[in-house]
Amino acid sequence: MAVTDDAISTIKAMIVSGELKPGQRLPPEKELSETLGLSRNSLREAVKSLEIIRVLDVRRGDGTYVTSLEPQLLLEAMAFVVDLHQDQSIVEIFDVRRVLEPHAAALAATRITDEELERLRVSLDAVSLTTSVEDLVTHDLEFHRLISEAGGNGYLASLLDSMSGETIRARIWRGITQEGSSARTLAEHAAILQALQNHDPEMARAALTLHIGGVESWIRSALEH
């Protein structure tokens, strides 16, 4: 993650200094990687990250451009990266989720209907390792919401849905920067679904604890860098 962050910071500095202007095309990948002292893989990851948050516009067959925004707006688009590294509240949200969501999953294991299980299966079957980070995060939000609702406690489901929405940017950033995060998410969702299909509350509780704990651990690690 640190190498990708360094690459992003370097490109951002080029935008701030005016070396790269809104609407300007970036130099070819080989030239830019040599200029920045980065491997081409690190540069590609940085470009991908900046494309997702709309700082860069990758035009297939044409090149990569700085988006046609005013410089101050470009900096605002980068703000969520700073937020992730400086705002401790994101850790507190995951800390609370790690306590409450396993309980919601245990409730769901005893109450979930066949129709609700089918909706979870459809949601999981709709994504794969080739799914974009944004679409995978959308699936993740839906998957967790369906489980909370299946638990039958409307207040708890509403509370968890509200907290989950506060972590979207962190989840996207994890998907961009942590190798294997997509495969890990899909495997953990499959394990959660299996526990719910078996109507096993303790396995559902354990699977959710592992899942939320993994993301929380990554957040804590990111905040230390």
mmCIF file with all atom_site columns, C-alpha atoms in Angstrom:
data_model
loop_
_atom_site.group_PDB
_atom_site.id
_atom_site.type_symbol
_atom_site.label_atom_id
_atom_site.label_alt_id
_atom_site.label_comp_id
_atom_site.label_asym_id
_atom_site.label_entity_id
_atom_site.label_seq_id
_atom_site.pdbx_PDB_ins_code
_atom_site.Cartn_x
_atom_site.Cartn_y
_atom_site.Cartn_z
_atom_site.occupancy
_atom_site.B_iso_or_equiv
_atom_site.pdbx_formal_charge
_atom_site.auth_seq_id
_atom_site.auth_comp_id
_atom_site.auth_asym_id
_atom_site.auth_atom_id
_atom_site.pdbx_PDB_model_num
ATOM 1   C CA . MET A 1 1   ? 0.000   0.000   0.000   1.00 0.00 ? 1   MET A CA 1
ATOM 2   C CA . ALA A 1 2   ? 2.803   2.448   0.849   1.00 0.00 ? 2   ALA A CA 1
ATOM 3   C CA . VAL A 1 3   ? 4.256   2.344   -2.670  1.00 0.00 ? 3   VAL A CA 1
ATOM 4   C CA . THR A 1 4   ? 0.861   3.070   -4.210  1.00 0.00 ? 4   THR A CA 1
ATOM 5   C CA . ASP A 1 5   ? 0.273   5.912   -1.763  1.00 0.00 ? 5   ASP A CA 1
ATOM 6   C CA . ASP A 1 6   ? 3.672   7.402   -2.630  1.00 0.00 ? 6   ASP A CA 1
ATOM 7   C CA . ALA A 1 7   ? 2.857   7.245   -6.324  1.00 0.00 ? 7   ALA A CA 1
ATOM 8   C CA . ILE A 1 8   ? -0.504  8.931   -5.758  1.00 0.00 ? 8   ILE A CA 1
ATOM 9   C CA . SER A 1 9   ? 1.110   11.658  -3.652  1.00 0.00 ? 9   SER A CA 1
ATOM 10  C CA . THR A 1 10  ? 3.700   12.284  -6.351  1.00 0.00 ? 10  THR A CA 1
ATOM 11  C CA . ILE A 1 11  ? 1.107   12.633  -9.109  1.00 0.00 ? 11  ILE A CA 1
ATOM 12  C CA . LYS A 1 12  ? -0.982  14.883  -6.870  1.00 0.00 ? 12  LYS A CA 1
ATOM 13  C CA . ALA A 1 13  ? 2.071   17.084  -6.245  1.00 0.00 ? 13  ALA A CA 1
ATOM 14  C CA . MET A 1 14  ? 2.556   17.391  -10.010 1.00 0.00 ? 14  MET A CA 1
ATOM 15  C CA . ILE A 1 15  ? -1.043  18.597  -10.321 1.00 0.00 ? 15  ILE A CA 1
ATOM 16  C CA . VAL A 1 16  ? -0.689  21.058  -7.442  1.00 0.00 ? 16  VAL A CA 1
ATOM 17  C CA . SER A 1 17  ? 2.535   22.501  -8.846  1.00 0.00 ? 17  SER A CA 1
ATOM 18  C CA . GLY A 1 18  ? 1.013   22.942  -12.280 1.00 0.00 ? 18  GLY A CA 1
ATOM 19  C CA . GLU A 1 19  ? 3.372   20.446  -13.885 1.00 0.00 ? 19  GLU A CA 1
ATOM 20  C CA . LEU A 1 20  ? 0.230   18.515  -14.793 1.00 0.00 ? 20  LEU A CA 1
ATOM 21  C CA . LYS A 1 21  ? -2.721  20.731  -15.690 1.00 0.00 ? 21  LYS A CA 1
ATOM 22  C CA . PRO A 1 22  ? -6.464  19.923  -15.886 1.00 0.00 ? 22  PRO A CA 1
ATOM 23  C CA . GLY A 1 23  ? -7.177  18.327  -19.239 1.00 0.00 ? 23  GLY A CA 1
ATOM 24  C CA . GLN A 1 24  ? -3.510  17.550  -19.884 1.00 0.00 ? 24  GLN A CA 1
ATOM 25  C CA . ARG A 1 25  ? -2.424  14.136  -21.080 1.00 0.00 ? 25  ARG A CA 1
ATOM 26  C CA . LEU A 1 26  ? 0.052   12.260  -18.892 1.00 0.00 ? 26  LEU A CA 1
ATOM 27  C CA . PRO A 1 27  ? 3.367   11.206  -20.441 1.00 0.00 ? 27  PRO A CA 1
ATOM 28  C CA . PRO A 1 28  ? 3.597   7.604   -21.694 1.00 0.00 ? 28  PRO A CA 1
ATOM 29  C CA . GLU A 1 29  ? 3.716   4.993   -18.942 1.00 0.00 ? 29  GLU A CA 1
ATOM 30  C CA . LYS A 1 30  ? 7.386   4.084   -19.473 1.00 0.00 ? 30  LYS A CA 1
ATOM 31  C CA . GLU A 1 31  ? 8.492   7.720   -19.439 1.00 0.00 ? 31  GLU A CA 1
ATOM 32  C CA . LEU A 1 32  ? 6.381   8.628   -16.410 1.00 0.00 ? 32  LEU A CA 1
ATOM 33  C CA . SER A 1 33  ? 7.488   5.602   -14.373 1.00 0.00 ? 33  SER A CA 1
ATOM 34  C CA . GLU A 1 34  ? 11.125  6.490   -15.012 1.00 0.00 ? 34  GLU A CA 1
ATOM 35  C CA . THR A 1 35  ? 10.533  10.149  -14.169 1.00 0.00 ? 35  THR A CA 1
ATOM 36  C CA . LEU A 1 36  ? 8.824   9.264   -10.885 1.00 0.00 ? 36  LEU A CA 1
ATOM 37  C CA . GLY A 1 37  ? 11.237  6.457   -10.020 1.00 0.00 ? 37  GLY A CA 1
ATOM 38  C CA . LEU A 1 38  ? 8.392   3.942   -9.804  1.00 0.00 ? 38  LEU A CA 1
ATOM 39  C CA . SER A 1 39  ? 7.869   0.475   -11.185 1.00 0.00 ? 39  SER A CA 1
ATOM 40  C CA . ARG A 1 40  ? 5.303   0.331   -13.961 1.00 0.00 ? 40  ARG A CA 1
ATOM 41  C CA . ASN A 1 41  ? 3.084   -1.869  -11.768 1.00 0.00 ? 41  ASN A CA 1
ATOM 42  C CA . SER A 1 42  ? 3.071   0.726   -8.978  1.00 0.00 ? 42  SER A CA 1
ATOM 43  C CA . LEU A 1 43  ? 2.298   3.453   -11.488 1.00 0.00 ? 43  LEU A CA 1
ATOM 44  C CA . ARG A 1 44  ? -0.606  1.441   -12.932 1.00 0.00 ? 44  ARG A CA 1
ATOM 45  C CA . GLU A 1 45  ? -2.073  0.936   -9.453  1.00 0.00 ? 45  GLU A CA 1
ATOM 46  C CA . ALA A 1 46  ? -1.772  4.656   -8.740  1.00 0.00 ? 46  ALA A CA 1
ATOM 47  C CA . VAL A 1 47  ? -3.432  5.563   -12.037 1.00 0.00 ? 47  VAL A CA 1
ATOM 48  C CA . LYS A 1 48  ? -6.226  3.063   -11.380 1.00 0.00 ? 48  LYS A CA 1
ATOM 49  C CA . SER A 1 49  ? -6.818  4.559   -7.937  1.00 0.00 ? 49  SER A CA 1
ATOM 50  C CA . LEU A 1 50  ? -6.888  8.114   -9.260  1.00 0.00 ? 50  LEU A CA 1
ATOM 51  C CA . GLU A 1 51  ? -9.214  7.066   -12.079 1.00 0.00 ? 51  GLU A CA 1
ATOM 52  C CA . ILE A 1 52  ? -11.728 5.620   -9.609  1.00 0.00 ? 52  ILE A CA 1
ATOM 53  C CA . ILE A 1 53  ? -11.896 8.870   -7.653  1.00 0.00 ? 53  ILE A CA 1
ATOM 54  C CA . ARG A 1 54  ? -12.082 10.807  -10.946 1.00 0.00 ? 54  ARG A CA 1
ATOM 55  C CA . VAL A 1 55  ? -8.806  12.671  -10.720 1.00 0.00 ? 55  VAL A CA 1
ATOM 56  C CA . LEU A 1 56  ? -7.554  10.943  -13.873 1.00 0.00 ? 56  LEU A CA 1
ATOM 57  C CA . ASP A 1 57  ? -9.461  9.936   -16.994 1.00 0.00 ? 57  ASP A CA 1
ATOM 58  C CA . VAL A 1 58  ? -8.136  6.812   -18.726 1.00 0.00 ? 58  VAL A CA 1
ATOM 59  C CA . ARG A 1 59  ? -9.190  6.810   -22.384 1.00 0.00 ? 59  ARG A CA 1
ATOM 60  C CA . ARG A 1 60  ? -8.554  3.405   -23.890 1.00 0.00 ? 60  ARG A CA 1
ATOM 61  C CA . GLY A 1 61  ? -6.372  3.657   -26.965 1.00 0.00 ? 61  GLY A CA 1
ATOM 62  C CA . ASP A 1 62  ? -5.761  7.358   -26.419 1.00 0.00 ? 62  ASP A CA 1
ATOM 63  C CA . GLY A 1 63  ? -4.004  7.919   -23.118 1.00 0.00 ? 63  GLY A CA 1
ATOM 64  C CA . THR A 1 64  ? -4.514  9.106   -19.551 1.00 0.00 ? 64  THR A CA 1
ATOM 65  C CA . TYR A 1 65  ? -5.588  12.669  -18.835 1.00 0.00 ? 65  TYR A CA 1
ATOM 66  C CA . VAL A 1 66  ? -6.005  14.857  -15.791 1.00 0.00 ? 66  VAL A CA 1
ATOM 67  C CA . THR A 1 67  ? -9.741  15.456  -15.538 1.00 0.00 ? 67  THR A CA 1
ATOM 68  C CA . SER A 1 68  ? -10.965 18.854  -16.660 1.00 0.00 ? 68  SER A CA 1
ATOM 69  C CA . LEU A 1 69  ? -11.655 20.152  -13.158 1.00 0.00 ? 69  LEU A CA 1
ATOM 70  C CA . GLU A 1 70  ? -10.415 23.254  -11.423 1.00 0.00 ? 70  GLU A CA 1
ATOM 71  C CA . PRO A 1 71  ? -7.230  22.511  -9.418  1.00 0.00 ? 71  PRO A CA 1
ATOM 72  C CA . GLN A 1 72  ? -8.949  23.096  -6.068  1.00 0.00 ? 72  GLN A CA 1
ATOM 73  C CA . LEU A 1 73  ? -11.642 20.574  -6.983  1.00 0.00 ? 73  LEU A CA 1
ATOM 74  C CA . LEU A 1 74  ? -9.007  18.036  -7.883  1.00 0.00 ? 74  LEU A CA 1
ATOM 75  C CA . LEU A 1 75  ? -7.575  18.441  -4.415  1.00 0.00 ? 75  LEU A CA 1
ATOM 76  C CA . GLU A 1 76  ? -11.026 17.988  -2.876  1.00 0.00 ? 76  GLU A CA 1
ATOM 77  C CA . ALA A 1 77  ? -11.375 14.738  -4.814  1.00 0.00 ? 77  ALA A CA 1
ATOM 78  C CA . MET A 1 78  ? -8.224  13.526  -3.074  1.00 0.00 ? 78  MET A CA 1
ATOM 79  C CA . ALA A 1 79  ? -9.505  14.500  0.377   1.00 0.00 ? 79  ALA A CA 1
ATOM 80  C CA . PHE A 1 80  ? -10.946 11.097  1.232   1.00 0.00 ? 80  PHE A CA 1
ATOM 81  C CA . VAL A 1 81  ? -7.454  9.575   1.125   1.00 0.00 ? 81  VAL A CA 1
ATOM 82  C CA . VAL A 1 82  ? -6.361  12.091  3.747   1.00 0.00 ? 82  VAL A CA 1
ATOM 83  C CA . ASP A 1 83  ? -9.541  11.421  5.726   1.00 0.00 ? 83  ASP A CA 1
ATOM 84  C CA . LEU A 1 84  ? -8.794  7.701   5.805   1.00 0.00 ? 84  LEU A CA 1
ATOM 85  C CA . HIS A 1 85  ? -5.339  8.298   7.239   1.00 0.00 ? 85  HIS A CA 1
ATOM 86  C CA . GLN A 1 86  ? -6.305  10.976  9.742   1.00 0.00 ? 86  GLN A CA 1
ATOM 87  C CA . ASP A 1 87  ? -9.844  10.234  10.910  1.00 0.00 ? 87  ASP A CA 1
ATOM 88  C CA . GLN A 1 88  ? -9.890  7.767   13.813  1.00 0.00 ? 88  GLN A CA 1
ATOM 89  C CA . SER A 1 89  ? -13.698 7.621   13.741  1.00 0.00 ? 89  SER A CA 1
ATOM 90  C CA . ILE A 1 90  ? -13.552 5.038   10.942  1.00 0.00 ? 90  ILE A CA 1
ATOM 91  C CA . VAL A 1 91  ? -11.816 2.650   13.371  1.00 0.00 ? 91  VAL A CA 1
ATOM 92  C CA . GLU A 1 92  ? -14.492 3.308   15.984  1.00 0.00 ? 92  GLU A CA 1
ATOM 93  C CA . ILE A 1 93  ? -17.236 2.478   13.468  1.00 0.00 ? 93  ILE A CA 1
ATOM 94  C CA . PHE A 1 94  ? -15.624 -0.856  12.622  1.00 0.00 ? 94  PHE A CA 1
ATOM 95  C CA . ASP A 1 95  ? -15.115 -1.533  16.323  1.00 0.00 ? 95  ASP A CA 1
ATOM 96  C CA . VAL A 1 96  ? -18.866 -1.151  16.886  1.00 0.00 ? 96  VAL A CA 1
ATOM 97  C CA . ARG A 1 97  ? -19.722 -3.161  13.769  1.00 0.00 ? 97  ARG A CA 1
ATOM 98  C CA . ARG A 1 98  ? -17.504 -5.997  14.996  1.00 0.00 ? 98  ARG A CA 1
ATOM 99  C CA . VAL A 1 99  ? -19.632 -6.159  18.144  1.00 0.00 ? 99  VAL A CA 1
ATOM 100 C CA . LEU A 1 100 ? -23.088 -5.773  16.589  1.00 0.00 ? 100 LEU A CA 1
ATOM 101 C CA . GLU A 1 101 ? -22.961 -7.482  13.183  1.00 0.00 ? 101 GLU A CA 1
ATOM 102 C CA . PRO A 1 102 ? -22.029 -10.944 14.451  1.00 0.00 ? 102 PRO A CA 1
ATOM 103 C CA . HIS A 1 103 ? -25.064 -10.727 16.770  1.00 0.00 ? 103 HIS A CA 1
ATOM 104 C CA . ALA A 1 104 ? -27.267 -9.724  13.827  1.00 0.00 ? 104 ALA A CA 1
ATOM 105 C CA . ALA A 1 105 ? -25.921 -12.674 11.826  1.00 0.00 ? 105 ALA A CA 1
ATOM 106 C CA . ALA A 1 106 ? -26.617 -15.083 14.692  1.00 0.00 ? 106 ALA A CA 1
ATOM 107 C CA . LEU A 1 107 ? -30.208 -13.804 14.827  1.00 0.00 ? 107 LEU A CA 1
ATOM 108 C CA . ALA A 1 108 ? -30.486 -14.198 11.054  1.00 0.00 ? 108 ALA A CA 1
ATOM 109 C CA . ALA A 1 109 ? -29.294 -17.806 11.214  1.00 0.00 ? 109 ALA A CA 1
ATOM 110 C CA . THR A 1 110 ? -32.289 -18.703 13.366  1.00 0.00 ? 110 THR A CA 1
ATOM 111 C CA . ARG A 1 111 ? -34.871 -16.602 11.510  1.00 0.00 ? 111 ARG A CA 1
ATOM 112 C CA . ILE A 1 112 ? -33.829 -16.347 7.869   1.00 0.00 ? 112 ILE A CA 1
ATOM 113 C CA . THR A 1 113 ? -36.376 -17.511 5.274   1.00 0.00 ? 113 THR A CA 1
ATOM 114 C CA . ASP A 1 114 ? -35.769 -19.420 2.061   1.00 0.00 ? 114 ASP A CA 1
ATOM 115 C CA . GLU A 1 115 ? -36.590 -16.272 0.095   1.00 0.00 ? 115 GLU A CA 1
ATOM 116 C CA . GLU A 1 116 ? -34.009 -14.259 2.024   1.00 0.00 ? 116 GLU A CA 1
ATOM 117 C CA . LEU A 1 117 ? -31.388 -16.958 1.531   1.00 0.00 ? 117 LEU A CA 1
ATOM 118 C CA . GLU A 1 118 ? -32.089 -16.899 -2.184  1.00 0.00 ? 118 GLU A CA 1
ATOM 119 C CA . ARG A 1 119 ? -31.573 -13.128 -2.316  1.00 0.00 ? 119 ARG A CA 1
ATOM 120 C CA . LEU A 1 120 ? -28.200 -13.582 -0.615  1.00 0.00 ? 120 LEU A CA 1
ATOM 121 C CA . ARG A 1 121 ? -27.234 -16.320 -3.091  1.00 0.00 ? 121 ARG A CA 1
ATOM 122 C CA . VAL A 1 122 ? -28.227 -14.150 -6.048  1.00 0.00 ? 122 VAL A CA 1
ATOM 123 C CA . SER A 1 123 ? -26.210 -11.222 -4.662  1.00 0.00 ? 123 SER A CA 1
ATOM 124 C CA . LEU A 1 124 ? -23.121 -13.394 -4.192  1.00 0.00 ? 124 LEU A CA 1
ATOM 125 C CA . ASP A 1 125 ? -23.468 -15.125 -7.575  1.00 0.00 ? 125 ASP A CA 1
ATOM 126 C CA . ALA A 1 126 ? -23.599 -11.734 -9.318  1.00 0.00 ? 126 ALA A CA 1
ATOM 127 C CA . VAL A 1 127 ? -19.979 -10.884 -8.419  1.00 0.00 ? 127 VAL A CA 1
ATOM 128 C CA . SER A 1 128 ? -16.601 -12.471 -9.140  1.00 0.00 ? 128 SER A CA 1
ATOM 129 C CA . LEU A 1 129 ? -12.894 -11.673 -9.116  1.00 0.00 ? 129 LEU A CA 1
ATOM 130 C CA . THR A 1 130 ? -13.379 -9.703  -12.343 1.00 0.00 ? 130 THR A CA 1
ATOM 131 C CA . THR A 1 131 ? -16.021 -7.432  -10.778 1.00 0.00 ? 131 THR A CA 1
ATOM 132 C CA . SER A 1 132 ? -14.965 -3.795  -10.421 1.00 0.00 ? 132 SER A CA 1
ATOM 133 C CA . VAL A 1 133 ? -14.093 -2.469  -6.969  1.00 0.00 ? 133 VAL A CA 1
ATOM 134 C CA . GLU A 1 134 ? -17.115 -0.143  -6.976  1.00 0.00 ? 134 GLU A CA 1
ATOM 135 C CA . ASP A 1 135 ? -19.528 -2.959  -7.900  1.00 0.00 ? 135 ASP A CA 1
ATOM 136 C CA . LEU A 1 136 ? -17.980 -5.285  -5.326  1.00 0.00 ? 136 LEU A CA 1
ATOM 137 C CA . VAL A 1 137 ? -18.470 -2.657  -2.620  1.00 0.00 ? 137 VAL A CA 1
ATOM 138 C CA . THR A 1 138 ? -22.097 -2.233  -3.759  1.00 0.00 ? 138 THR A CA 1
ATOM 139 C CA . HIS A 1 139 ? -22.547 -6.002  -3.384  1.00 0.00 ? 139 HIS A CA 1
ATOM 140 C CA . ASP A 1 140 ? -20.876 -5.898  0.040   1.00 0.00 ? 140 ASP A CA 1
ATOM 141 C CA . LEU A 1 141 ? -23.285 -3.229  1.262   1.00 0.00 ? 141 LEU A CA 1
ATOM 142 C CA . GLU A 1 142 ? -26.296 -5.186  -0.042  1.00 0.00 ? 142 GLU A CA 1
ATOM 143 C CA . PHE A 1 143 ? -25.055 -8.490  1.385   1.00 0.00 ? 143 PHE A CA 1
ATOM 144 C CA . HIS A 1 144 ? -24.632 -7.061  4.883   1.00 0.00 ? 144 HIS A CA 1
ATOM 145 C CA . ARG A 1 145 ? -27.963 -5.213  4.703   1.00 0.00 ? 145 ARG A CA 1
ATOM 146 C CA . LEU A 1 146 ? -29.844 -8.394  3.727   1.00 0.00 ? 146 LEU A CA 1
ATOM 147 C CA . ILE A 1 147 ? -28.321 -10.293 6.653   1.00 0.00 ? 147 ILE A CA 1
ATOM 148 C CA . SER A 1 148 ? -29.194 -7.563  9.154   1.00 0.00 ? 148 SER A CA 1
ATOM 149 C CA . GLU A 1 149 ? -32.764 -7.373  7.883   1.00 0.00 ? 149 GLU A CA 1
ATOM 150 C CA . ALA A 1 150 ? -33.097 -11.171 8.081   1.00 0.00 ? 150 ALA A CA 1
ATOM 151 C CA . GLY A 1 151 ? -32.278 -10.929 11.789  1.00 0.00 ? 151 GLY A CA 1
ATOM 152 C CA . GLY A 1 152 ? -35.702 -9.406  12.354  1.00 0.00 ? 152 GLY A CA 1
ATOM 153 C CA . ASN A 1 153 ? -34.592 -6.491  14.545  1.00 0.00 ? 153 ASN A CA 1
ATOM 154 C CA . GLY A 1 154 ? -35.497 -3.400  12.557  1.00 0.00 ? 154 GLY A CA 1
ATOM 155 C CA . TYR A 1 155 ? -33.701 -0.946  14.832  1.00 0.00 ? 155 TYR A CA 1
ATOM 156 C CA . LEU A 1 156 ? -30.469 -2.963  14.736  1.00 0.00 ? 156 LEU A CA 1
ATOM 157 C CA . ALA A 1 157 ? -30.689 -3.326  10.953  1.00 0.00 ? 157 ALA A CA 1
ATOM 158 C CA . SER A 1 158 ? -31.195 0.423   10.521  1.00 0.00 ? 158 SER A CA 1
ATOM 159 C CA . LEU A 1 159 ? -28.290 1.245   12.825  1.00 0.00 ? 159 LEU A CA 1
ATOM 160 C CA . LEU A 1 160 ? -25.921 -1.140  11.028  1.00 0.00 ? 160 LEU A CA 1
ATOM 161 C CA . ASP A 1 161 ? -27.003 0.143   7.610   1.00 0.00 ? 161 ASP A CA 1
ATOM 162 C CA . SER A 1 162 ? -26.246 3.701   8.706   1.00 0.00 ? 162 SER A CA 1
ATOM 163 C CA . MET A 1 163 ? -22.782 2.768   9.994   1.00 0.00 ? 163 MET A CA 1
ATOM 164 C CA . SER A 1 164 ? -22.034 0.688   6.917   1.00 0.00 ? 164 SER A CA 1
ATOM 165 C CA . GLY A 1 165 ? -22.713 3.664   4.672   1.00 0.00 ? 165 GLY A CA 1
ATOM 166 C CA . GLU A 1 166 ? -20.089 5.666   6.563   1.00 0.00 ? 166 GLU A CA 1
ATOM 167 C CA . THR A 1 167 ? -17.374 3.186   5.551   1.00 0.00 ? 167 THR A CA 1
ATOM 168 C CA . ILE A 1 168 ? -17.887 3.083   1.765   1.00 0.00 ? 168 ILE A CA 1
ATOM 169 C CA . ARG A 1 169 ? -14.804 5.133   0.907   1.00 0.00 ? 169 ARG A CA 1
ATOM 170 C CA . ALA A 1 170 ? -12.580 3.044   3.174   1.00 0.00 ? 170 ALA A CA 1
ATOM 171 C CA . ARG A 1 171 ? -13.885 -0.152  1.569   1.00 0.00 ? 171 ARG A CA 1
ATOM 172 C CA . ILE A 1 172 ? -13.199 1.189   -1.916  1.00 0.00 ? 172 ILE A CA 1
ATOM 173 C CA . TRP A 1 173 ? -9.687  2.215   -0.890  1.00 0.00 ? 173 TRP A CA 1
ATOM 174 C CA . ARG A 1 174 ? -9.044  -1.241  0.568   1.00 0.00 ? 174 ARG A CA 1
ATOM 175 C CA . GLY A 1 175 ? -10.202 -2.832  -2.687  1.00 0.00 ? 175 GLY A CA 1
ATOM 176 C CA . ILE A 1 176 ? -7.803  -0.633  -4.633  1.00 0.00 ? 176 ILE A CA 1
ATOM 177 C CA . THR A 1 177 ? -4.725  -1.001  -2.488  1.00 0.00 ? 177 THR A CA 1
ATOM 178 C CA . GLN A 1 178 ? -4.828  -4.360  -0.696  1.00 0.00 ? 178 GLN A CA 1
ATOM 179 C CA . GLU A 1 179 ? -3.775  -7.289  -2.814  1.00 0.00 ? 179 GLU A CA 1
ATOM 180 C CA . GLY A 1 180 ? -6.243  -10.175 -2.672  1.00 0.00 ? 180 GLY A CA 1
ATOM 181 C CA . SER A 1 181 ? -8.954  -8.209  -0.872  1.00 0.00 ? 181 SER A CA 1
ATOM 182 C CA . SER A 1 182 ? -11.611 -9.088  -3.467  1.00 0.00 ? 182 SER A CA 1
ATOM 183 C CA . ALA A 1 183 ? -10.919 -12.818 -3.255  1.00 0.00 ? 183 ALA A CA 1
ATOM 184 C CA . ARG A 1 184 ? -10.919 -12.617 0.546   1.00 0.00 ? 184 ARG A CA 1
ATOM 185 C CA . THR A 1 185 ? -14.250 -10.779 0.615   1.00 0.00 ? 185 THR A CA 1
ATOM 186 C CA . LEU A 1 186 ? -15.932 -13.292 -1.700  1.00 0.00 ? 186 LEU A CA 1
ATOM 187 C CA . ALA A 1 187 ? -14.603 -16.280 0.252   1.00 0.00 ? 187 ALA A CA 1
ATOM 188 C CA . GLU A 1 188 ? -15.744 -14.798 3.551   1.00 0.00 ? 188 GLU A CA 1
ATOM 189 C CA . HIS A 1 189 ? -19.186 -13.984 2.152   1.00 0.00 ? 189 HIS A CA 1
ATOM 190 C CA . ALA A 1 190 ? -19.491 -17.582 0.941   1.00 0.00 ? 190 ALA A CA 1
ATOM 191 C CA . ALA A 1 191 ? -18.638 -18.845 4.438   1.00 0.00 ? 191 ALA A CA 1
ATOM 192 C CA . ILE A 1 192 ? -21.228 -16.528 5.988   1.00 0.00 ? 192 ILE A CA 1
ATOM 193 C CA . LEU A 1 193 ? -23.873 -17.692 3.539   1.00 0.00 ? 193 LEU A CA 1
ATOM 194 C CA . GLN A 1 194 ? -23.071 -21.340 4.282   1.00 0.00 ? 194 GLN A CA 1
ATOM 195 C CA . ALA A 1 195 ? -23.529 -20.758 8.014   1.00 0.00 ? 195 ALA A CA 1
ATOM 196 C CA . LEU A 1 196 ? -26.877 -19.075 7.379   1.00 0.00 ? 196 LEU A CA 1
ATOM 197 C CA . GLN A 1 197 ? -28.001 -21.909 5.095   1.00 0.00 ? 197 GLN A CA 1
ATOM 198 C CA . ASN A 1 198 ? -27.133 -24.349 7.885   1.00 0.00 ? 198 ASN A CA 1
ATOM 199 C CA . HIS A 1 199 ? -29.082 -22.175 10.361  1.00 0.00 ? 199 HIS A CA 1
ATOM 200 C CA . ASP A 1 200 ? -26.018 -22.286 12.602  1.00 0.00 ? 200 ASP A CA 1
ATOM 201 C CA . PRO A 1 201 ? -25.954 -19.102 14.735  1.00 0.00 ? 201 PRO A CA 1
ATOM 202 C CA . GLU A 1 202 ? -22.509 -19.695 16.258  1.00 0.00 ? 202 GLU A CA 1
ATOM 203 C CA . MET A 1 203 ? -20.876 -20.325 12.885  1.00 0.00 ? 203 MET A CA 1
ATOM 204 C CA . ALA A 1 204 ? -22.617 -17.256 11.479  1.00 0.00 ? 204 ALA A CA 1
ATOM 205 C CA . ARG A 1 205 ? -21.368 -15.207 14.425  1.00 0.00 ? 205 ARG A CA 1
ATOM 206 C CA . ALA A 1 206 ? -17.801 -16.488 13.955  1.00 0.00 ? 206 ALA A CA 1
ATOM 207 C CA . ALA A 1 207 ? -17.814 -15.909 10.191  1.00 0.00 ? 207 ALA A CA 1
ATOM 208 C CA . LEU A 1 208 ? -19.010 -12.308 10.594  1.00 0.00 ? 208 LEU A CA 1
ATOM 209 C CA . THR A 1 209 ? -16.476 -11.642 13.348  1.00 0.00 ? 209 THR A CA 1
ATOM 210 C CA . LEU A 1 210 ? -13.662 -12.847 11.096  1.00 0.00 ? 210 LEU A CA 1
ATOM 211 C CA . HIS A 1 211 ? -14.958 -10.813 8.159   1.00 0.00 ? 211 HIS A CA 1
ATOM 212 C CA . ILE A 1 212 ? -15.377 -7.507  9.999   1.00 0.00 ? 212 ILE A CA 1
ATOM 213 C CA . GLY A 1 213 ? -12.193 -8.054  11.994  1.00 0.00 ? 213 GLY A CA 1
ATOM 214 C CA . GLY A 1 214 ? -10.142 -8.434  8.823   1.00 0.00 ? 214 GLY A CA 1
ATOM 215 C CA . VAL A 1 215 ? -11.296 -5.086  7.457   1.00 0.00 ? 215 VAL A CA 1
ATOM 216 C CA . GLU A 1 216 ? -10.797 -3.411  10.833  1.00 0.00 ? 216 GLU A CA 1
ATOM 217 C CA . SER A 1 217 ? -7.258  -4.785  11.024  1.00 0.00 ? 217 SER A CA 1
ATOM 218 C CA . TRP A 1 218 ? -6.470  -3.353  7.581   1.00 0.00 ? 218 TRP A CA 1
ATOM 219 C CA . ILE A 1 219 ? -7.900  0.050   8.593   1.00 0.00 ? 219 ILE A CA 1
ATOM 220 C CA . ARG A 1 220 ? -5.739  0.137   11.715  1.00 0.00 ? 220 ARG A CA 1
ATOM 221 C CA . SER A 1 221 ? -2.671  -0.785  9.666   1.00 0.00 ? 221 SER A CA 1
ATOM 222 C CA . ALA A 1 222 ? -3.454  1.918   7.084   1.00 0.00 ? 222 ALA A CA 1
ATOM 223 C CA . LEU A 1 223 ? -3.727  4.544   9.804   1.00 0.00 ? 223 LEU A CA 1
ATOM 224 C CA . GLU A 1 224 ? -0.261  3.662   11.083  1.00 0.00 ? 224 GLU A CA 1
ATOM 225 C CA . HIS A 1 225 ? 1.398   4.549   7.742   1.00 0.00 ? 225 HIS A CA 1
#
